[in-house]
Coordinates of C-alpha atoms and ligand atoms in Angstrom, one line a residue:
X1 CA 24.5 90.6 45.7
X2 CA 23.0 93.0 43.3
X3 CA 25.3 95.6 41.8
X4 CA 24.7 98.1 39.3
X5 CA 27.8 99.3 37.3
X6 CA 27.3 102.8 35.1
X7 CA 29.3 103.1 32.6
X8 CA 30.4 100.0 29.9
X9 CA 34.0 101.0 28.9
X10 CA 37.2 98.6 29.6
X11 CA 36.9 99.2 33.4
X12 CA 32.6 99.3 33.4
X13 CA 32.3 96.4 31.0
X14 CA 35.4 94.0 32.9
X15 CA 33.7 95.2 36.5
X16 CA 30.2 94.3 35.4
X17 CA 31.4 91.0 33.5
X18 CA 33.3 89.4 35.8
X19 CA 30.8 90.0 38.8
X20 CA 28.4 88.8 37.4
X21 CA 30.3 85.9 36.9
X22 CA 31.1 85.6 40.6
X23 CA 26.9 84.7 41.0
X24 CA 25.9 88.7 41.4
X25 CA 23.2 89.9 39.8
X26 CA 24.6 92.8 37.8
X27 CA 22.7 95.5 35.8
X28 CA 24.8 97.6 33.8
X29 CA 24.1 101.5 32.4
X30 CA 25.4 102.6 29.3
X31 CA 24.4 105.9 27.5
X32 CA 26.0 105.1 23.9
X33 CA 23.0 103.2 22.2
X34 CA 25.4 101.9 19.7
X35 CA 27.3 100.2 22.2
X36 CA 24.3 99.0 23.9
X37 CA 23.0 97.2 21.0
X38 CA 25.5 95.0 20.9
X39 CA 26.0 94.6 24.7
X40 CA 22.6 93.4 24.9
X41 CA 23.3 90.6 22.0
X42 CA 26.4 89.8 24.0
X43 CA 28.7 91.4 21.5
X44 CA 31.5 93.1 23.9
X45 CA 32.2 96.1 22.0
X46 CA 36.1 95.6 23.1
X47 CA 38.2 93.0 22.3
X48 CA 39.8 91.6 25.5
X49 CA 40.4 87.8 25.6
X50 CA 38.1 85.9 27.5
X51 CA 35.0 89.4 27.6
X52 CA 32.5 88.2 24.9
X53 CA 32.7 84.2 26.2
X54 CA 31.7 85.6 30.1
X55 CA 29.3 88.1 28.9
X56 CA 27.3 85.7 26.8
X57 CA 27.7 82.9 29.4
X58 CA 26.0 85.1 32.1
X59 CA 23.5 86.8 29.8
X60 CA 21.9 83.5 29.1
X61 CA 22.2 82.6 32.7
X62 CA 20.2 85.8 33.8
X63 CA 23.2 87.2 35.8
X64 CA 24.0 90.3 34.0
X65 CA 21.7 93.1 32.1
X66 CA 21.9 96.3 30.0
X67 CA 20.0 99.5 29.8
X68 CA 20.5 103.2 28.8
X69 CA 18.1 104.0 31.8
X70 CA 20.0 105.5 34.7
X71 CA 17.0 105.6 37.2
X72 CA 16.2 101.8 36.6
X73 CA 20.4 101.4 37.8
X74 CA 19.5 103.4 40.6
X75 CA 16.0 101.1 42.0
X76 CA 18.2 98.1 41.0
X77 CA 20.5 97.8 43.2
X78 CA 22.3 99.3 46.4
X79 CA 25.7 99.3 45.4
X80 CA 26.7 101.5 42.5
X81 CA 29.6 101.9 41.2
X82 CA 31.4 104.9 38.6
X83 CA 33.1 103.2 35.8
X84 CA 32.7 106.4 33.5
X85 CA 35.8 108.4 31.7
X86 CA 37.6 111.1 33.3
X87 CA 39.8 111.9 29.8
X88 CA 41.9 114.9 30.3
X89 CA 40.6 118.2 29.6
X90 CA 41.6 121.1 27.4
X91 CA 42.7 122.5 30.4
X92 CA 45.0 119.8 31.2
X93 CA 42.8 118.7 34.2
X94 CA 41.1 115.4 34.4
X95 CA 37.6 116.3 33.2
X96 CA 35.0 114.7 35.8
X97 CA 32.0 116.1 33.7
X98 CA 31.1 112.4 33.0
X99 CA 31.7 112.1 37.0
X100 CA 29.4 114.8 38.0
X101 CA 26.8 113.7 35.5
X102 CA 26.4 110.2 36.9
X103 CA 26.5 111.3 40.5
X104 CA 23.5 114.2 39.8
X105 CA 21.5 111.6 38.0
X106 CA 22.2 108.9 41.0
X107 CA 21.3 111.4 43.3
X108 CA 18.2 112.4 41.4
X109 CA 16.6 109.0 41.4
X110 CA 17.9 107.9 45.2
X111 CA 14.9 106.7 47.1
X112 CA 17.1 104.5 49.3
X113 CA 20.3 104.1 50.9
X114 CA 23.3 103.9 48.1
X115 CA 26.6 103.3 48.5
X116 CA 28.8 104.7 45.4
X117 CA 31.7 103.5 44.5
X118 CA 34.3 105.5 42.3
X119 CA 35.8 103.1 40.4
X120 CA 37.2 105.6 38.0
X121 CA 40.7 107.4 37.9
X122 CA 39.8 110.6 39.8
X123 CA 41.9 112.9 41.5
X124 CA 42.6 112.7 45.5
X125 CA 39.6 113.8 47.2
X126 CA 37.1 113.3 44.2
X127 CA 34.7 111.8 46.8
X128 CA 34.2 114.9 49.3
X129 CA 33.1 116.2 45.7
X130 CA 31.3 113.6 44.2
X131 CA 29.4 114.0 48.0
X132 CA 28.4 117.2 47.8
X133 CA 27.5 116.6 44.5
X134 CA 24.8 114.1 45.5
X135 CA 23.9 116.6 48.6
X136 CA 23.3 119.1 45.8
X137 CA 20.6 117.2 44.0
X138 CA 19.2 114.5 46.0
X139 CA 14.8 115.1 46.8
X140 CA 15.2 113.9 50.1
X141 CA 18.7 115.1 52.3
X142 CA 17.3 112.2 55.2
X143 CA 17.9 109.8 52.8
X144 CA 21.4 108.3 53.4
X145 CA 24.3 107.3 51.4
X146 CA 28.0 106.4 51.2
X147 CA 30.7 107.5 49.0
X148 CA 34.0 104.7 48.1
X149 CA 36.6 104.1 46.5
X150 CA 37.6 101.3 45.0
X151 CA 40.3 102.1 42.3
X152 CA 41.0 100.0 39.6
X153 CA 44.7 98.0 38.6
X154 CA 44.0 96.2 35.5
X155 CA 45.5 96.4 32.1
X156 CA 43.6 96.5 28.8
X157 CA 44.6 93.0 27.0
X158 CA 44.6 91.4 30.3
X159 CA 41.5 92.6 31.7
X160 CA 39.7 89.9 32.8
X161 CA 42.7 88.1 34.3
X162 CA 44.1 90.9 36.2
X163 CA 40.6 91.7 37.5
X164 CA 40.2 88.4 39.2
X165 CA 43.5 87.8 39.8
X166 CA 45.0 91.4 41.2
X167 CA 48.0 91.7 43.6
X168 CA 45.5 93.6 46.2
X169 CA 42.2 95.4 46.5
X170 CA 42.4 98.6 47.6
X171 CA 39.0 100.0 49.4
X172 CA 38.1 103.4 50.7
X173 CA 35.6 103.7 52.6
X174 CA 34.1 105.8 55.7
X175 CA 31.3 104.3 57.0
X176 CA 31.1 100.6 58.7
X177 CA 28.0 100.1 56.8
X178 CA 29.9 100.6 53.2
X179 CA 32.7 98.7 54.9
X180 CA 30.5 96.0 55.2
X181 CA 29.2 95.9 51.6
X182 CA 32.6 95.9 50.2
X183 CA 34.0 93.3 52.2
X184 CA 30.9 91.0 51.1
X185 CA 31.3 91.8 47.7
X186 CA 34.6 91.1 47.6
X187 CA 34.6 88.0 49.9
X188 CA 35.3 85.6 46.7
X189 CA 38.7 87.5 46.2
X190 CA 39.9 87.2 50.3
X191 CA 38.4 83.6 50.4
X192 CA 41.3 83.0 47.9
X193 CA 43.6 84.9 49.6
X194 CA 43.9 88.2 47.7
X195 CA 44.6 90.9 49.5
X196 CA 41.9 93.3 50.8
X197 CA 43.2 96.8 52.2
X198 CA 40.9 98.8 53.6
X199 CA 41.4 102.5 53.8
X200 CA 40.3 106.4 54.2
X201 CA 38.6 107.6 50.5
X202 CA 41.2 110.0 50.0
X203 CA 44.3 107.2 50.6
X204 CA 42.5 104.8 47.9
X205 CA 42.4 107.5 45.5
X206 CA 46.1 108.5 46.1
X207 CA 47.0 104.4 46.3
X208 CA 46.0 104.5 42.3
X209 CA 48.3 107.5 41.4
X210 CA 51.0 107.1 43.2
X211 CA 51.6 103.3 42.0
X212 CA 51.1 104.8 38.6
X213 CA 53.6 107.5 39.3
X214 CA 56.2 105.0 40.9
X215 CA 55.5 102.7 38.1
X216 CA 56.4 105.4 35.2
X217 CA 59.4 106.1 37.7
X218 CA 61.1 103.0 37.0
X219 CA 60.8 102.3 33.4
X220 CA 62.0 107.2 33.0
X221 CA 64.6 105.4 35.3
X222 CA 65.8 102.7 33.7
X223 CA 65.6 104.7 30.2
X224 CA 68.3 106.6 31.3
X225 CA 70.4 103.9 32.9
X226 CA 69.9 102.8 29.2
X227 CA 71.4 106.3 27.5
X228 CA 74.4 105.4 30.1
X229 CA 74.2 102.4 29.0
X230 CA 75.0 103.3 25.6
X231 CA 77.9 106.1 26.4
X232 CA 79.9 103.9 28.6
X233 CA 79.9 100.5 26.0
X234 CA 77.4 98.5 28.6
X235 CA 74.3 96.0 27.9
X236 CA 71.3 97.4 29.8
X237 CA 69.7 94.1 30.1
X238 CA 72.9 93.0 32.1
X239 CA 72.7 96.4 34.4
X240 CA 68.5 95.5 34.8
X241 CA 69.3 92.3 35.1
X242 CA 72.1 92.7 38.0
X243 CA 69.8 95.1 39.6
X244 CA 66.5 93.4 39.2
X245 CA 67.9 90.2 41.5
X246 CA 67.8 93.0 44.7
X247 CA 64.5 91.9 46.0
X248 CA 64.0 95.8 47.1
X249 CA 64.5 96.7 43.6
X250 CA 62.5 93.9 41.4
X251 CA 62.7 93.4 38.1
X252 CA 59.2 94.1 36.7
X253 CA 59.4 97.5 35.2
X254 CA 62.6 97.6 34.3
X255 CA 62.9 96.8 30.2
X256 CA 64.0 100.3 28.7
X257 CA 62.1 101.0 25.6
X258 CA 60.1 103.5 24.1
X259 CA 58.1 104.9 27.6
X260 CA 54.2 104.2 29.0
X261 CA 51.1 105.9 28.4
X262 CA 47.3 104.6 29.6
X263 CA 44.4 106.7 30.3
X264 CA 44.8 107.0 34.3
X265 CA 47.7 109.1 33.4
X266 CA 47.3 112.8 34.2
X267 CA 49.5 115.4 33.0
X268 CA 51.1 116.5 35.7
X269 CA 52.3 112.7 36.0
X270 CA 53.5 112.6 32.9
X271 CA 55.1 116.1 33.3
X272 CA 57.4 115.0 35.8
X273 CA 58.6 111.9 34.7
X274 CA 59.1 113.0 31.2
X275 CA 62.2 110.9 30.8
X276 CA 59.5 108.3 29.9
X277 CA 59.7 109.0 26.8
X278 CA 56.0 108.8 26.0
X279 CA 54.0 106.6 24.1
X280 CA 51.6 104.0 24.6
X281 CA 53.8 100.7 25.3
X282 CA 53.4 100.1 28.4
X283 CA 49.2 101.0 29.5
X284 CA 49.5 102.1 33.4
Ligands
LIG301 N1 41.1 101.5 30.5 C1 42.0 101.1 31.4 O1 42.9 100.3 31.2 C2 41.8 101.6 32.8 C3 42.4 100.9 33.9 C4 42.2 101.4 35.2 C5 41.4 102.5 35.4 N2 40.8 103.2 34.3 C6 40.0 104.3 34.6 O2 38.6 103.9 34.7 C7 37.7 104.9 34.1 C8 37.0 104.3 33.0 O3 37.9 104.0 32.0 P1 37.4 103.2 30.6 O4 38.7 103.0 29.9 O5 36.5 102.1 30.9 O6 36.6 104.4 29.9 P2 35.7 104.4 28.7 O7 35.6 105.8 28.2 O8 36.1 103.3 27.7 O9 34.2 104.0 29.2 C9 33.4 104.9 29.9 C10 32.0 104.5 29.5 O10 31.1 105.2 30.4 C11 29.9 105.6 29.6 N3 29.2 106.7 30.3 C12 29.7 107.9 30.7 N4 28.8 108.6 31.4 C13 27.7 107.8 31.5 C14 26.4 107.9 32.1 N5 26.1 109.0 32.8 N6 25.6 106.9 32.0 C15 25.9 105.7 31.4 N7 27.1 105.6 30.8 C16 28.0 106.6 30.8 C17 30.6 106.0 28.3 O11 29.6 106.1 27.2 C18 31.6 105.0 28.1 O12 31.1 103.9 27.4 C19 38.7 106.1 33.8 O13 38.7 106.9 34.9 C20 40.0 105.4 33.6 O14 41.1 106.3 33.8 C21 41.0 102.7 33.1

């Protein structure tokens, strides 16, 4: 298939990547001409084991392209998909400026049917928005498209692994025909037998948050088991430990130490479980 793939950050550059290395043809938009440069002399501008060795692999077999040039993204391919930031604003707010740009350009150059895929951390119901957003600036309303999402799991150091390895795929999509385009795309994955869950838009987006949420729930959790721990004279890794083995409980998650961070977390998130104990150990 032919994907296009705006935006080369962790998630852009991974998604592109390892695509590509699937047999797609992949063309992917980047706006920072330093980072370009490199990109296009196979020079990932990331370190994440395994990236640069893919990326020059499928750049010398003709798989996967770079270019500053939204509107050749647009005519390349069908299937686009969001990988841009969505940092938190001053305002506390994940800031979708970098959202609503890509999604006016898209609509700007649309000639054809697209299917757009949020692939970005983006708060529930980002899709009705990126839709209108199109609506808004698109020449020709006849001209039809579809909004997804298709949120993302993996962690930076493991990138590549966790991208073609991940415990499921979560899809949201509202049209058969976009159904149909992710299912195809991701036929390499169910072939193996990873799981493929297809869903409404707004459930995908909410899928990505609340794992993150539950996730940063255990390890504010077992942080405070841990200052118990320490007032009553016991070893936490013997109370994780002994809960762990309850197959309802698990054990992943449950190390206390000094908290999680990551940039899909939003503030209100990291509000409420504040018991985490913030910092940047553990990248949700
Ligand atoms: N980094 C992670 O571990 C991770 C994991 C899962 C999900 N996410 C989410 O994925 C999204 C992307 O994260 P990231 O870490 O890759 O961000 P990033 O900031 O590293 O990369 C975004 C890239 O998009 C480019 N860009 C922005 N607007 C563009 C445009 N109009 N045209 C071309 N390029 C454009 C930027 O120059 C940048 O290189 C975020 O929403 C993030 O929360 C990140």
């Amino acid at each position: 298939m032919k994907i296009t793939v705006i935006g080369a950050g962790y998630v852009g550059l991974v998604t592109a990547a390892c695509f590509a290395d699937l047999g797609n043809e992949v063309l992917c938009v980047e706006k920072v001409s330093s980072k370009l440069e490199k990109l296009c002399r196979g020079i990932s501008p990331i370190y994440e084991p395994g990236l640069t060795e893919m990326l020059q692999k499928n750049i010398k077999e003709g798989r996967i392209h770079f270019t500053d040039r939204i509107e050749e993204g647009v005519s390349f391919a069908d299937t686009i998909f969001l990988c841009v930031g969505t940092p938190q604003g001053d305002d506390g707010k994940a800031d979708l400026s970098q959202v609503e740009e890509a999604s006016r350009q898209i609509a700007q150059h649309m000639t054809d049917y697209k299917l757009i895929i949020e692939k970005s951390t983006v708060p529930v119901n980002t899709h009705q928005w990126v839709k209108k957003t199109v609506k808004r600036y698109i020449k020709n309303p006849d001209i039809p498209f579809d909004v997804a999402s298709n949120p993302e799991f993996l962690r930076e150091g493991s990138a590549i692994y966790d991208f073609m390895n991940p415990d499921r795929i979560v899809v949201g999509v509202e049209s058969e025909r976009a159904k149909k385009i992710m299912e195809e795309l991701y036929r390499p994955f169910t072939e193996k037998g990873f799981p493929l869950l297809i869903t409404t838009p707004a459930a995908a987006e909410l899928i990505k948050h609340a794992s993150n949420s539950f996730l940063a729930m255990k390890i504010s959790y077992i942080n405070m088991i841990a200052d118990l721990c320490e007032k009553v004279g016991a070893d936490i890794n013997e109370v994780a430990d002994g809960m762990g083995y309850d197959k309802r409980i698990g054990r992943a998650f449950l190390n206390a130490g000094i908290g999680y961070g990551g940039s899909c977390f939003h503030p209100e998130e990291l509000a409420f479980y504040k018991q985490g104990r913030w910092s940047r150990s553990v990248n949700l």
